[in-house]
Short mmCIF file of C-alpha atoms in Angstrom, two decimals:
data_model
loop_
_atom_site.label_atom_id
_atom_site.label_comp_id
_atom_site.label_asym_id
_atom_site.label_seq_id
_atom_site.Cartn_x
_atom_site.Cartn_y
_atom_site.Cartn_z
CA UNK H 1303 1.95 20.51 21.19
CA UNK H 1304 1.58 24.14 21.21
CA UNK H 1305 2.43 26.29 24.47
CA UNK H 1306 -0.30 27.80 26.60
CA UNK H 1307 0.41 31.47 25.55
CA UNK H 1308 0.84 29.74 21.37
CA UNK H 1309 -3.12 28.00 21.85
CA UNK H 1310 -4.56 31.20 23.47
CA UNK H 1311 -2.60 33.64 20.73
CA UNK H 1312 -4.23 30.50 17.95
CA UNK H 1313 -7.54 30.76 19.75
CA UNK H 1314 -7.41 34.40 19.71
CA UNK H 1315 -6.67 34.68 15.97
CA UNK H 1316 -9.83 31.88 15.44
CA UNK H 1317 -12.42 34.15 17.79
CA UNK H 1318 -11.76 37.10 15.34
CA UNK H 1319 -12.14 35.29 11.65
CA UNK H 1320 -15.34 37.10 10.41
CA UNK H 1321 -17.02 33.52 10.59
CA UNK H 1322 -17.17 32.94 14.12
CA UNK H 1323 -16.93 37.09 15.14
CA UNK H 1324 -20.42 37.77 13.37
CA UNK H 1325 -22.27 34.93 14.81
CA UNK H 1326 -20.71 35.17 18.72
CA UNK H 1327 -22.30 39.58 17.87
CA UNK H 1328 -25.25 37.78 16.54
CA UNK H 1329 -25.98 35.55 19.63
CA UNK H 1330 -24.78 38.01 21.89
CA UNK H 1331 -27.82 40.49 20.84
CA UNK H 1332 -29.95 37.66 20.83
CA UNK H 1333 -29.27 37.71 24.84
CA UNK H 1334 -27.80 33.85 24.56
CA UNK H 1335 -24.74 32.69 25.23
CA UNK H 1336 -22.37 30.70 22.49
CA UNK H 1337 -18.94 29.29 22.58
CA UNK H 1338 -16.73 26.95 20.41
CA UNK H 1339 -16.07 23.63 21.79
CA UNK H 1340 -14.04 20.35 21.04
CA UNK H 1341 -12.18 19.49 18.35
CA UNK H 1342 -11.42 23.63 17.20
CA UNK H 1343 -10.55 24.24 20.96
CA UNK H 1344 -8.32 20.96 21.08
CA UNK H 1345 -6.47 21.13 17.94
CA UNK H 1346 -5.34 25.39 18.67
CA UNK H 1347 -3.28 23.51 21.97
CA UNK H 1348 -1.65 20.84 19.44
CA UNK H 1349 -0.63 23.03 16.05
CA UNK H 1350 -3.38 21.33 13.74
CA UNK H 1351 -5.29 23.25 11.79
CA UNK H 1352 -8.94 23.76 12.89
CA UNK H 1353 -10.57 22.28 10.08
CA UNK H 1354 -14.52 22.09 11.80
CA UNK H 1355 -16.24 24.86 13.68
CA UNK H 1356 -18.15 23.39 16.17
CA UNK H 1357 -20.57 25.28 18.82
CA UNK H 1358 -22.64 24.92 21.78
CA UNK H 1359 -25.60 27.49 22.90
CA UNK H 1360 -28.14 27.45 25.48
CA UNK H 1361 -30.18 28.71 22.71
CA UNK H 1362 -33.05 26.29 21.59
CA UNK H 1363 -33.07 24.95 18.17
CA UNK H 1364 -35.57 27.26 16.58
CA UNK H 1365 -33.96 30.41 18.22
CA UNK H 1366 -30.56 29.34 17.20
CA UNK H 1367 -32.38 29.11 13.25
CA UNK H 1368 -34.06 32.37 13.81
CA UNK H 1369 -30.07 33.79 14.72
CA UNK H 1370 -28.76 32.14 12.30
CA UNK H 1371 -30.55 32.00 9.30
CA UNK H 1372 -29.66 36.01 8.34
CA UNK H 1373 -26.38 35.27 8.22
CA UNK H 1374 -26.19 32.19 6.30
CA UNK H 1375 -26.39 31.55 3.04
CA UNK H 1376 -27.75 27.95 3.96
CA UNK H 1377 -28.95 26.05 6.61
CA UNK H 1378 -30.04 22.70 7.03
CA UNK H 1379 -31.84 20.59 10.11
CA UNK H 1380 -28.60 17.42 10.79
CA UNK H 1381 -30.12 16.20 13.86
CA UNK H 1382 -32.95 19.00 15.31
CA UNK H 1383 -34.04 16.28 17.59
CA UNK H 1384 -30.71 16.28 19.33
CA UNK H 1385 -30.22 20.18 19.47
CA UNK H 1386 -27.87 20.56 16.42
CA UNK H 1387 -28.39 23.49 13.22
CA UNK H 1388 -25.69 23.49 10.53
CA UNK H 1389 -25.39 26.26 8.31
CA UNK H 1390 -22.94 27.89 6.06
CA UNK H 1391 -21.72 31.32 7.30
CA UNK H 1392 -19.13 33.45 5.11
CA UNK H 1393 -18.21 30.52 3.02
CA UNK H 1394 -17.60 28.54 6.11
CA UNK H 1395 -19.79 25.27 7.14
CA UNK H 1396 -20.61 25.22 11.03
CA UNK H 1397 -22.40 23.13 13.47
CA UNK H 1398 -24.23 24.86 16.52
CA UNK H 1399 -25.66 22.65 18.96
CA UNK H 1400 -27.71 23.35 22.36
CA UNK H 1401 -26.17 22.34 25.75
CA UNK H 1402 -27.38 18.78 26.14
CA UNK H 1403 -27.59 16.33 28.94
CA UNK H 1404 -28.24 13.16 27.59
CA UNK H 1405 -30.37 10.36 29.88
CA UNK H 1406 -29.72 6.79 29.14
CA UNK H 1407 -32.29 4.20 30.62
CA UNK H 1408 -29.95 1.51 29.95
CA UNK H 1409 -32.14 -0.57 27.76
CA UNK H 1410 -31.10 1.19 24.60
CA UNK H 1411 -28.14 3.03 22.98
CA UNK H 1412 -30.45 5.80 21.81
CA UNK H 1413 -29.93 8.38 24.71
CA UNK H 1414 -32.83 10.36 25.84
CA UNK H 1415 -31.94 14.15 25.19
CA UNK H 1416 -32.81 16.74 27.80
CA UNK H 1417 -31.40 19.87 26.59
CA UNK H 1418 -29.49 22.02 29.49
CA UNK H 1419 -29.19 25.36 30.55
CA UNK H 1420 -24.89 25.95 31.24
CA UNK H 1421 -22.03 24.99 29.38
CA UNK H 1422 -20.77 23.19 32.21
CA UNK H 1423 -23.67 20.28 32.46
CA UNK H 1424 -22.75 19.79 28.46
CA UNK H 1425 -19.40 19.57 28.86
CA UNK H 1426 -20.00 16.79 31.22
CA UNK H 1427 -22.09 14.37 28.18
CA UNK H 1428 -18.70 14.80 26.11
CA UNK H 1429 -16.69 12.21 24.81
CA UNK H 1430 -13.12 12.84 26.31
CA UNK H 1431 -11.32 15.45 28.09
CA UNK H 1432 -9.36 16.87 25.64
CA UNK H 1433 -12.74 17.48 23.80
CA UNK H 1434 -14.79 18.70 26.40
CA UNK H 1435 -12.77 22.33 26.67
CA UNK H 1436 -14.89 25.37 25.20
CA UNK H 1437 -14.12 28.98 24.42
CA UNK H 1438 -17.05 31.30 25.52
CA UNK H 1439 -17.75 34.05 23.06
CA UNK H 1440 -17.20 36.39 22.69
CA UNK H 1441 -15.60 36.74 25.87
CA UNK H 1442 -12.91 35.06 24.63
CA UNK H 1443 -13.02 32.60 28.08
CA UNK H 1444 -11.47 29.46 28.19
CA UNK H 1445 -14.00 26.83 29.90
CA UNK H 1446 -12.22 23.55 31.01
CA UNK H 1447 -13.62 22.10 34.05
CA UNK H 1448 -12.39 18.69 33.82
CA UNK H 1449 -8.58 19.22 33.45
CA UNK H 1450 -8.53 18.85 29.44
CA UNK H 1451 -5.67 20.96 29.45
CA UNK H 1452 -3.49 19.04 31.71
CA UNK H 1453 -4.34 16.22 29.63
CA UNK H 1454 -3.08 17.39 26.80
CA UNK H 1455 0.01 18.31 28.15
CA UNK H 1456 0.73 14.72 29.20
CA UNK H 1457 -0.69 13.81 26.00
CA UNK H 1458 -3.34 11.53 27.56
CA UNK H 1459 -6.43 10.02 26.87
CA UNK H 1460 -9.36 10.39 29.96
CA UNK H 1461 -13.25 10.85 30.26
CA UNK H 1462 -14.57 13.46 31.97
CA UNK H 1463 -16.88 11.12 34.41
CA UNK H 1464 -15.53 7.90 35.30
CA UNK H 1465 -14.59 5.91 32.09
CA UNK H 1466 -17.25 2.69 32.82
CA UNK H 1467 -19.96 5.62 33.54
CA UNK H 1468 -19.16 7.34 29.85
CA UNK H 1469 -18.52 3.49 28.18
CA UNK H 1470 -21.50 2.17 29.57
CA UNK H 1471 -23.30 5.30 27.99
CA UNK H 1472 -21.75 4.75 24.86
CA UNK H 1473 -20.00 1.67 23.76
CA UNK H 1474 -18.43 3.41 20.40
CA UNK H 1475 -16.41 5.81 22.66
CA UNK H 1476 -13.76 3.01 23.67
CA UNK H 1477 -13.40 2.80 19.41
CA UNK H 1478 -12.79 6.71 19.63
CA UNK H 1479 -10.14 6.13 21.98
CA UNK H 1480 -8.26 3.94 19.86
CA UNK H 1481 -8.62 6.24 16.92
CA UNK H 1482 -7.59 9.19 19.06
CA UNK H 1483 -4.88 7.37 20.44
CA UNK H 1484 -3.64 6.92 16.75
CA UNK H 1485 -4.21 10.48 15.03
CA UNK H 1486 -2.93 12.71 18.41
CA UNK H 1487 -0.33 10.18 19.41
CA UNK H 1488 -1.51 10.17 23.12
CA UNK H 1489 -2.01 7.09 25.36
CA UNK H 1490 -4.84 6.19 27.14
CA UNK H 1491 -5.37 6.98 31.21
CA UNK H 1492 -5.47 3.72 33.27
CA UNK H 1493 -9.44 4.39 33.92
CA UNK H 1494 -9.50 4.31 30.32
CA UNK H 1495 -7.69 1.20 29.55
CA UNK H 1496 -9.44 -0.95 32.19
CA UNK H 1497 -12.81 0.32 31.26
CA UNK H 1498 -12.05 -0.90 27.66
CA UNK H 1499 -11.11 -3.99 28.92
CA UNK H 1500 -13.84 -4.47 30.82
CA UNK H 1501 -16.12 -3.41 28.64
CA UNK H 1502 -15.43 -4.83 25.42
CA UNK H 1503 -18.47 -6.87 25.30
CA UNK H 1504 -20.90 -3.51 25.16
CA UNK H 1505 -19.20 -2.73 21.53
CA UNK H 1506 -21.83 -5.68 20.54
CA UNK H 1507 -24.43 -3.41 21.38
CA UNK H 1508 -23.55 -0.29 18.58
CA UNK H 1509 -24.62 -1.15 15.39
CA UNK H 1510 -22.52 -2.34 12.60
CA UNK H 1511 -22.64 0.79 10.53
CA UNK H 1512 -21.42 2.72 13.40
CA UNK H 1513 -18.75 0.23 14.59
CA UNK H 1514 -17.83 -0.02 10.28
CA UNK H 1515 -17.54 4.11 10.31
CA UNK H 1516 -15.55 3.91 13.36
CA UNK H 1517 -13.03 1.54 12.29
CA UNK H 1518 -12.39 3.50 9.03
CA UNK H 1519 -11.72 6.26 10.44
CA UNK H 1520 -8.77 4.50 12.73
CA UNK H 1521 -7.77 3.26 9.62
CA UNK H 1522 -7.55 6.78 7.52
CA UNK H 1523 -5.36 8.14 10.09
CA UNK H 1524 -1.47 8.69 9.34
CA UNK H 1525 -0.17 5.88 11.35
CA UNK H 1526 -3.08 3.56 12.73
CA UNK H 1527 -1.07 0.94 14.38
CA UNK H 1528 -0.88 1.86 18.10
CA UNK H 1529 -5.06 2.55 17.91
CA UNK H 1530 -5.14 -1.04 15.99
CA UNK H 1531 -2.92 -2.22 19.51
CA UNK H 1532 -5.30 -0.78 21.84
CA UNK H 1533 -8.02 -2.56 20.12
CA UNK H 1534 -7.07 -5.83 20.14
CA UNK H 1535 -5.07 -5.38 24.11
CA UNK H 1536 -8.39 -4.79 25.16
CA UNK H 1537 -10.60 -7.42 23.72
CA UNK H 1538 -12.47 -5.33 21.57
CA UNK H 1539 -10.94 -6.25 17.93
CA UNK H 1540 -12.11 -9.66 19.29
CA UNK H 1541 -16.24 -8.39 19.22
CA UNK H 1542 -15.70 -6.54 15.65
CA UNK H 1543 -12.63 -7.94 14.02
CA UNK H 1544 -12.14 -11.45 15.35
CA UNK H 1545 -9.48 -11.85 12.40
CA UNK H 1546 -7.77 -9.47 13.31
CA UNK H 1547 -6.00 -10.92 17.00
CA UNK H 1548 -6.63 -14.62 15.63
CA UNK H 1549 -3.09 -13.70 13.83
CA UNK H 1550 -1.28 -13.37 17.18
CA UNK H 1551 -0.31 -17.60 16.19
CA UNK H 1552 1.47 -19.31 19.03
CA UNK H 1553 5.39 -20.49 18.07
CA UNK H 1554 6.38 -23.41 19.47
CA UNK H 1555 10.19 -23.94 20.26
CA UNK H 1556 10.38 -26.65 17.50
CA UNK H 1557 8.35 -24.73 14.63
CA UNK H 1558 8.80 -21.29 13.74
CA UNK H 1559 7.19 -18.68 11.63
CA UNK H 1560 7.46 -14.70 11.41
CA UNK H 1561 5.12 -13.41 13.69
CA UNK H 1562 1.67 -13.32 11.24
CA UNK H 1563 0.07 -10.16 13.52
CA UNK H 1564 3.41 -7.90 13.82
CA UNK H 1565 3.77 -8.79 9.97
CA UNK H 1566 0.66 -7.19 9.11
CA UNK H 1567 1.03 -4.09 11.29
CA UNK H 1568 3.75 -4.03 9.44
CA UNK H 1569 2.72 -4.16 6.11
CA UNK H 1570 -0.35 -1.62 6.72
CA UNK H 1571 2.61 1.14 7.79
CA UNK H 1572 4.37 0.65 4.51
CA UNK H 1573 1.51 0.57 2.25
CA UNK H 1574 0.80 3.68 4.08
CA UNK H 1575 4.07 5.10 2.98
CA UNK H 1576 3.67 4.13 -0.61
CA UNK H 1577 0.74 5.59 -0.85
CA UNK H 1578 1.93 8.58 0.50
CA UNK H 1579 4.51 8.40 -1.95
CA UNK H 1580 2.73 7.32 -5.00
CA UNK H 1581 -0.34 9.53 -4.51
CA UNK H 1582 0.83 12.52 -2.31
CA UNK H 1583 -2.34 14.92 -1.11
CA UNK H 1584 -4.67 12.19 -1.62
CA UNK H 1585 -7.17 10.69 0.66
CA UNK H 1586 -6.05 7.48 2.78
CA UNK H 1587 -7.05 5.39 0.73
CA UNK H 1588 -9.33 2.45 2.86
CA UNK H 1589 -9.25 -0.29 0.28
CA UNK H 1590 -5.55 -0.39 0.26
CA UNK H 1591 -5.31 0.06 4.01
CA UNK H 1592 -8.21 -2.78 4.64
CA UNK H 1593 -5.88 -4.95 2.14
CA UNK H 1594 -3.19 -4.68 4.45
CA UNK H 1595 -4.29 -5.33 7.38
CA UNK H 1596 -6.08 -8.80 6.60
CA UNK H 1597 -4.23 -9.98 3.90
CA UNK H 1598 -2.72 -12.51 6.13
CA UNK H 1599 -6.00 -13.47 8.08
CA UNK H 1600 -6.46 -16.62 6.11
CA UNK H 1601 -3.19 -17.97 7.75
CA UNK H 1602 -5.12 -19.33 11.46
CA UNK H 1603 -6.76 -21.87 9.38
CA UNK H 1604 -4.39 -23.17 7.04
CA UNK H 1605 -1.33 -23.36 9.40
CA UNK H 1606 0.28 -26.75 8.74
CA UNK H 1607 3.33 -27.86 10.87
CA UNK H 1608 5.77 -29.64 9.21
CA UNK H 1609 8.46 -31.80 9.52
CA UNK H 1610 11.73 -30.24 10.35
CA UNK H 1611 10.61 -27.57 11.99
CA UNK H 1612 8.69 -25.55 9.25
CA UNK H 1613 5.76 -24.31 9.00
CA UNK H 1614 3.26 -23.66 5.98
CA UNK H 1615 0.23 -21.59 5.04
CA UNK H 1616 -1.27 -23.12 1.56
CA UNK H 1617 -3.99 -21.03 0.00
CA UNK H 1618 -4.26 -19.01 2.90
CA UNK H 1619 -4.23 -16.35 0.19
CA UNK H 1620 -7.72 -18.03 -1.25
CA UNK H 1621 -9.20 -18.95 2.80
CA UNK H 1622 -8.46 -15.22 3.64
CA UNK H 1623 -10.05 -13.94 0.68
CA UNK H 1624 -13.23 -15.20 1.47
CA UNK H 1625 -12.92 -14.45 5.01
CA UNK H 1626 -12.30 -11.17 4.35
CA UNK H 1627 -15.56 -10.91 2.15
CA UNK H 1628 -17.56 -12.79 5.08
CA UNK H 1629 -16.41 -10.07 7.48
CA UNK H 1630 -16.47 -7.09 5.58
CA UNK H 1631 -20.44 -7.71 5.02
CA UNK H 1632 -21.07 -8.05 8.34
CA UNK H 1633 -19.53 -4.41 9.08
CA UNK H 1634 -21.62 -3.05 6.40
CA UNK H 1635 -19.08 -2.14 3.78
CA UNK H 1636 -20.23 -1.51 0.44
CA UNK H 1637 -19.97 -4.48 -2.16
CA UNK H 1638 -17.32 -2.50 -3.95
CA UNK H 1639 -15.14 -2.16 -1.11
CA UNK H 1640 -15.64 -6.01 -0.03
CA UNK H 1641 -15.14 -7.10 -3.73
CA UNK H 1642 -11.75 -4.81 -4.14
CA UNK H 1643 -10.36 -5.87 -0.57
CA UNK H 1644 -10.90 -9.22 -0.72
CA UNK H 1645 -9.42 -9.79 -4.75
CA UNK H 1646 -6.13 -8.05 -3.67
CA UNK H 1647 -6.09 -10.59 -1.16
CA UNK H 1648 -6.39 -13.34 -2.90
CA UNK H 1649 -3.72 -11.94 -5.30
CA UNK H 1650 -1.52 -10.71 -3.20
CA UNK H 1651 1.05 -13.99 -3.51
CA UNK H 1652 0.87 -14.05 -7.18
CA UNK H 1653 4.14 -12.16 -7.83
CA UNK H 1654 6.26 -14.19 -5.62
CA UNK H 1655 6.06 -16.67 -8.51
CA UNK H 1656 7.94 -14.10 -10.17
CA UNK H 1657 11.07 -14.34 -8.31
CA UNK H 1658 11.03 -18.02 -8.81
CA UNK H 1659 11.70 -17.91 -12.80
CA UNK H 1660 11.30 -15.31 -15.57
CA UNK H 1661 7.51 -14.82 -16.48
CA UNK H 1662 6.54 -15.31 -19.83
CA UNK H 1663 4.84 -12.07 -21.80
CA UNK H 1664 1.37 -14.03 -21.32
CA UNK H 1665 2.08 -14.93 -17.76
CA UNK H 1666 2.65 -11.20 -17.42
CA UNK H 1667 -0.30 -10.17 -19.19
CA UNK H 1668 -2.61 -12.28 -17.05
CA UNK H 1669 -1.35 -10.80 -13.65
CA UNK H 1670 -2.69 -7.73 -15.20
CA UNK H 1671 -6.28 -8.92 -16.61
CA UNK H 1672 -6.30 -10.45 -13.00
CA UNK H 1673 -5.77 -7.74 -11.15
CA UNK H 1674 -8.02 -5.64 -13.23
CA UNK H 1675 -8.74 -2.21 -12.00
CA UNK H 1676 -6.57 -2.85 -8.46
CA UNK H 1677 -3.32 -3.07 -10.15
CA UNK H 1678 -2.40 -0.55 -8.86
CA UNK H 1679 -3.39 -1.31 -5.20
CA UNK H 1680 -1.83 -4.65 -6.17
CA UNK H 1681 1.64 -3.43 -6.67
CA UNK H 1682 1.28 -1.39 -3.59
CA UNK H 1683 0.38 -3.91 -1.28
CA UNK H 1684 3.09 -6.78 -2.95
CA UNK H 1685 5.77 -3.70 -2.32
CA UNK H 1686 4.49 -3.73 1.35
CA UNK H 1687 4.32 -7.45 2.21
CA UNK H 1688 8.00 -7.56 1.65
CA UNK H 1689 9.37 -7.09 5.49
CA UNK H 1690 11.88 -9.39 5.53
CA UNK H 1691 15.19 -8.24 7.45
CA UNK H 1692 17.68 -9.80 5.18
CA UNK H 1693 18.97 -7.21 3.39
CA UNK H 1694 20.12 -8.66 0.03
CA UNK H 1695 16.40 -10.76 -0.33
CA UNK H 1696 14.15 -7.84 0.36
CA UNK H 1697 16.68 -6.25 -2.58
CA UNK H 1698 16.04 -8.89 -4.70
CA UNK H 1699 12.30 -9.04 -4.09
CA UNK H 1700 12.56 -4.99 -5.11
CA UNK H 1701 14.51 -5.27 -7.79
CA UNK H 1702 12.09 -8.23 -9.46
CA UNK H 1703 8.93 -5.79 -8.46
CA UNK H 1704 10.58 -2.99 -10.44
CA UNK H 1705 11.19 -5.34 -13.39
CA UNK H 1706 7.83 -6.91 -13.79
CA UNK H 1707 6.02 -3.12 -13.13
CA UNK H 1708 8.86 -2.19 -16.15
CA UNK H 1709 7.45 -5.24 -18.34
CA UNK H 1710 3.64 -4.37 -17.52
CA UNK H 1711 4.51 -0.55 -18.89
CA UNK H 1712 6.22 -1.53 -21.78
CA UNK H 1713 3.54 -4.38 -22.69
CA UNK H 1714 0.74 -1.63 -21.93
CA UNK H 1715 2.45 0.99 -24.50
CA UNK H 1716 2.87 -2.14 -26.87
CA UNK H 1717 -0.41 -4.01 -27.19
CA UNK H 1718 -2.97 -1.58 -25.17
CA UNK H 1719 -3.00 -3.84 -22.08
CA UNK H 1720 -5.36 -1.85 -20.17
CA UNK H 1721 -7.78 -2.69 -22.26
CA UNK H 1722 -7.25 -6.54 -22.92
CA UNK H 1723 -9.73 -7.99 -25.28
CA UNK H 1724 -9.55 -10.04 -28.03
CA UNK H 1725 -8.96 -9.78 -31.58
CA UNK H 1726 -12.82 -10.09 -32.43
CA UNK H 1727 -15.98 -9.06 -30.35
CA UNK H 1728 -18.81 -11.38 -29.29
CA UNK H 1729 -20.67 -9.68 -31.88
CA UNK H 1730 -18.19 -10.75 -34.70
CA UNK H 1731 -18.18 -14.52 -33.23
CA UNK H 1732 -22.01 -14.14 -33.78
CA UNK H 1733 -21.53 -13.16 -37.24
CA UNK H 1734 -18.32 -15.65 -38.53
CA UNK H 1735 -20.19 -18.44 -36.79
CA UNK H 1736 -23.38 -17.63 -37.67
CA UNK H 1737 -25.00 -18.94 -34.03
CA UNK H 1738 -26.58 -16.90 -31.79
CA UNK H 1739 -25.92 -15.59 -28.21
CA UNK H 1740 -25.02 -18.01 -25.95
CA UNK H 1741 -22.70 -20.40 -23.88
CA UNK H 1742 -20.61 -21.02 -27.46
CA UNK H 1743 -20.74 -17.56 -27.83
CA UNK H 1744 -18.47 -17.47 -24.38
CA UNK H 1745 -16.58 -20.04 -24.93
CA UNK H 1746 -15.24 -19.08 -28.52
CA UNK H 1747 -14.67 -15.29 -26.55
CA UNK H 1748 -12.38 -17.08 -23.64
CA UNK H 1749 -10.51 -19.31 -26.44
CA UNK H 1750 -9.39 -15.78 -28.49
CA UNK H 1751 -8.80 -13.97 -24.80
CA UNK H 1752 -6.51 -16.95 -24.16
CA UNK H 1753 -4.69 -16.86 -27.73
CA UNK H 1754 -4.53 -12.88 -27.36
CA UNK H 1755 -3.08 -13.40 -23.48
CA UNK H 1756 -0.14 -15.91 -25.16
CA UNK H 1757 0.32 -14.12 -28.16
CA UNK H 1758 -0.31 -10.63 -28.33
CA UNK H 1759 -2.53 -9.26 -30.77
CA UNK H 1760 -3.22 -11.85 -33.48
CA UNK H 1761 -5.25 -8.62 -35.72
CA UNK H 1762 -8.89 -9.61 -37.24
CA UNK H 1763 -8.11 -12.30 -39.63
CA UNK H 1764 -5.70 -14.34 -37.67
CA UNK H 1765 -8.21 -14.22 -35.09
CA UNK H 1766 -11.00 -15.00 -37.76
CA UNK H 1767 -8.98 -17.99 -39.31
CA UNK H 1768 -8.33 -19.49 -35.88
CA UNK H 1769 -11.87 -18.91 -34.68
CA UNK H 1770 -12.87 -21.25 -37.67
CA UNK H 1771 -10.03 -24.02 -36.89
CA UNK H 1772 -11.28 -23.88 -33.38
CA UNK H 1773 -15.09 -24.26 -34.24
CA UNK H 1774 -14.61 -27.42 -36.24
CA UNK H 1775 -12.44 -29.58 -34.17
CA UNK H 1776 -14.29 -28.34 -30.80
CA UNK H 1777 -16.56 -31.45 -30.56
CA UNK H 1778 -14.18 -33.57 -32.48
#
């Protein structure tokens, strides 16, 4: 958190880039007023770096075109029927919107939009305080009539008109608050929390794009877990994620099991730091992330008390795969996504067999050929599900991960792993066997994929000689 006299000498330095002087001369001319607002305003108070330029006008959309449009090398209509012109200005994209005072009738999300005439009445509509500070141009006046600044001082979360009031108007802000809580580190105001709570049903009402989008951006952030808390203290996870608090598993005095929900907040923060480790200046990447989070939800339905006092979870890696996959398509995600996410999950227990006895070459080959194209991911999330305390097994668990990654690189630069086929194409059964495509064809491909997977390469006429052999005794 920047100082007062730090934001203003930051907000200063950002009213006099060439970008946002030559349009706050433009609009002055123009006889309309213009000022940046939210996030640029927000972020000069905390130290981040003002990556959007974001600005409100009582100027119309077409005037704010007819402005804008001799400046820009580009401009393009993202939402004219709600006020808002984007448009790139000295290499620089920006949004400018007109002051707004959105209507709801309470029937349906979609507000009706009444544009307004002072910054003030706009600042009202916004989401939070903390983003509902402007700074009026080029004056160089800070406008905060709801006390954003003393909310980011205490590093808190409120709404500028009563919390159930700005909910009720939007459902998807009480998601926003979770995600805000989670990339500014703040905590939410007790209007807040109790409106949430309240409230959780309304999140029904947004759709599932919106509540998808939402949740993925909560996830991208650096460390998601306190938003991920706030989300399922308040009921909401329970309306979008059901999963997702179904993990919080009740331990009884005579049975007892690590804590499945803490365990997987857990694992999402260190797959978060292997990430950051592995691919440093990358995006987040969601797959991983999603992987994470849920690759424990299939433990709820196959929790098994047994005698003695312990407890088991069989095939909850296979049940929480396809709950994951049931889930994911009804937030929308794309079938890429859903089919990445939910194979890591049911994966992610493979290698555990590894620490049980030494794999065999082909055992370690199909681990790879299974996890395909999320290997990768897979060796990133195994690395993260380790979160045992005891010392000396989470060393052995490491030490057996380095090994097997060792193997996979040294069978890779052997026998072109990443690339697994066998010895002969389906063209080249075709051709020795002299049938044509088919369900032999298949099965003759899987028999040399097998031999190649225990074996190694065999070259072409092993492969062709064994082809043969197999051929004439298959029906025998």
């Amino acid at each position: 958190m920047q100082s007062v006299a730090q934001a203003v000498e930051r907000l200063d330095a950002l009213a006099a880039t060439d970008t946002v002087d030559v349009l706050a001369r433009a609009f002055a001319a123009a006889g309309h007023e213009l000022a940046l607002v939210g996030g640029p305003v927000r972020d000069a108070f905390l130290g981040r770096p003002v990556t959007d330029l974001d600005f409100t006008t009582d100027a119309r959309p077409d005037a704010v075109l007819a402005i804008v449009e001799p400046l820009a090398s580009s401009t393009w209509d993202v939402g004219r029927q709600f006020g808002t012109i984007a448009a790139m200005v000295r290499g620089e994209q920006v949004e400018i919107t007109t002051y707004r005072s959105d209507v709801y009738d309470g029937e349906t999300r979609k507000p009706e939009v009444t544009f307004g005439d002072t910054i003030e009445a706009d600042l009202l509509r916004r989401d939070f305080t903390v983003n509902a500070m402007a700074l009026r141009l080029p004056q160089r006046e800070l406008v905060d009539v709801h006390g954003g600044v003393e909310d980011l001082l205490a590093q808190r979360l409120a709404t500028p008109q009563a919390a159930r009031v700005s909910f009720r108007d939007d459902p998807l802000r009480m998601m926003r608050a979770a995600r805000f809580t989670a990339q500014l580190g703040f905590t939410v105001s007790e209007d807040v929390r109790d409106a949430m709570t309240d409230l959780a049903d309304s999140i029904e009402n947004i759709s599932a794009e919106r509540v998808r989008d939402e949740l993925v951006k909560l996830l991208d952030t650096d460390d998601p877990v306190e938003g991920i808390r706030l989300l399922v203290d308040s009921g909401i996870a329970e309306r979008i994620l059901p999963e997702l608090p179904a993990m919080k598993l009740e331990i009884d005095e005579h049975h007892h099991h690590k804590d499945v929900y803490e365990h997987s907040l857990t694992v999402l923060t260190q797959a978060i730091g292997y990430e950051a480790e592995r691919h440093p200046g990358d995006a987040p990447d969601t797959v991983l992330r999603l992987a994470a989070l849920l690759h424990d939800i299939g433990k709820p339905a196959t929790r098994k008390l047994e005698p003695g006092g312990a407890v088991s979870f069989h095939h909850h890696d296979l049940v929480g795969s396809k709950l994951a996959k049931k889930r994911l398509r009804a937030l929308r995600f794309d079938n890429d996504t859903i089919a990445s996410v939910s194979r890591l999950i049911e994966l992610h227990l493979r290698f555990f067999g590894y620490t049980e006895g030494a794999w065999t070459d082909a055992a370690v080959r199909r681990y790879v050929r299974d996890a395909g194209d999320q290997l990768e991911r897979l060796h990133e999330l195994t690395r993260s599900d380790v979160t045992t305390r005891n010392r000396r097994k989470a060393d052995r668990l490491g030490f057996a991960y380095d090994d097997l990654e060792a193997r996979i690189a040294v069978l890779a630069e052997q026998e072109e792993l990443d690339s697994m086929r066998p010895d002969l194409s389906g063209d080249d059964i075709m051709r020795i066997l002299g049938i044509p495509p088919g369900r032999a064809v298949g099965e003759a491909y899987r028999f040399l994929l097998e031999a190649r997977m225990d074996e190694g390469p065999l070259g072409p006429e092993d492969a062709e000689a064994r082809l043969r052999t197999w051929w004439a005794t298959r029906d025998a």
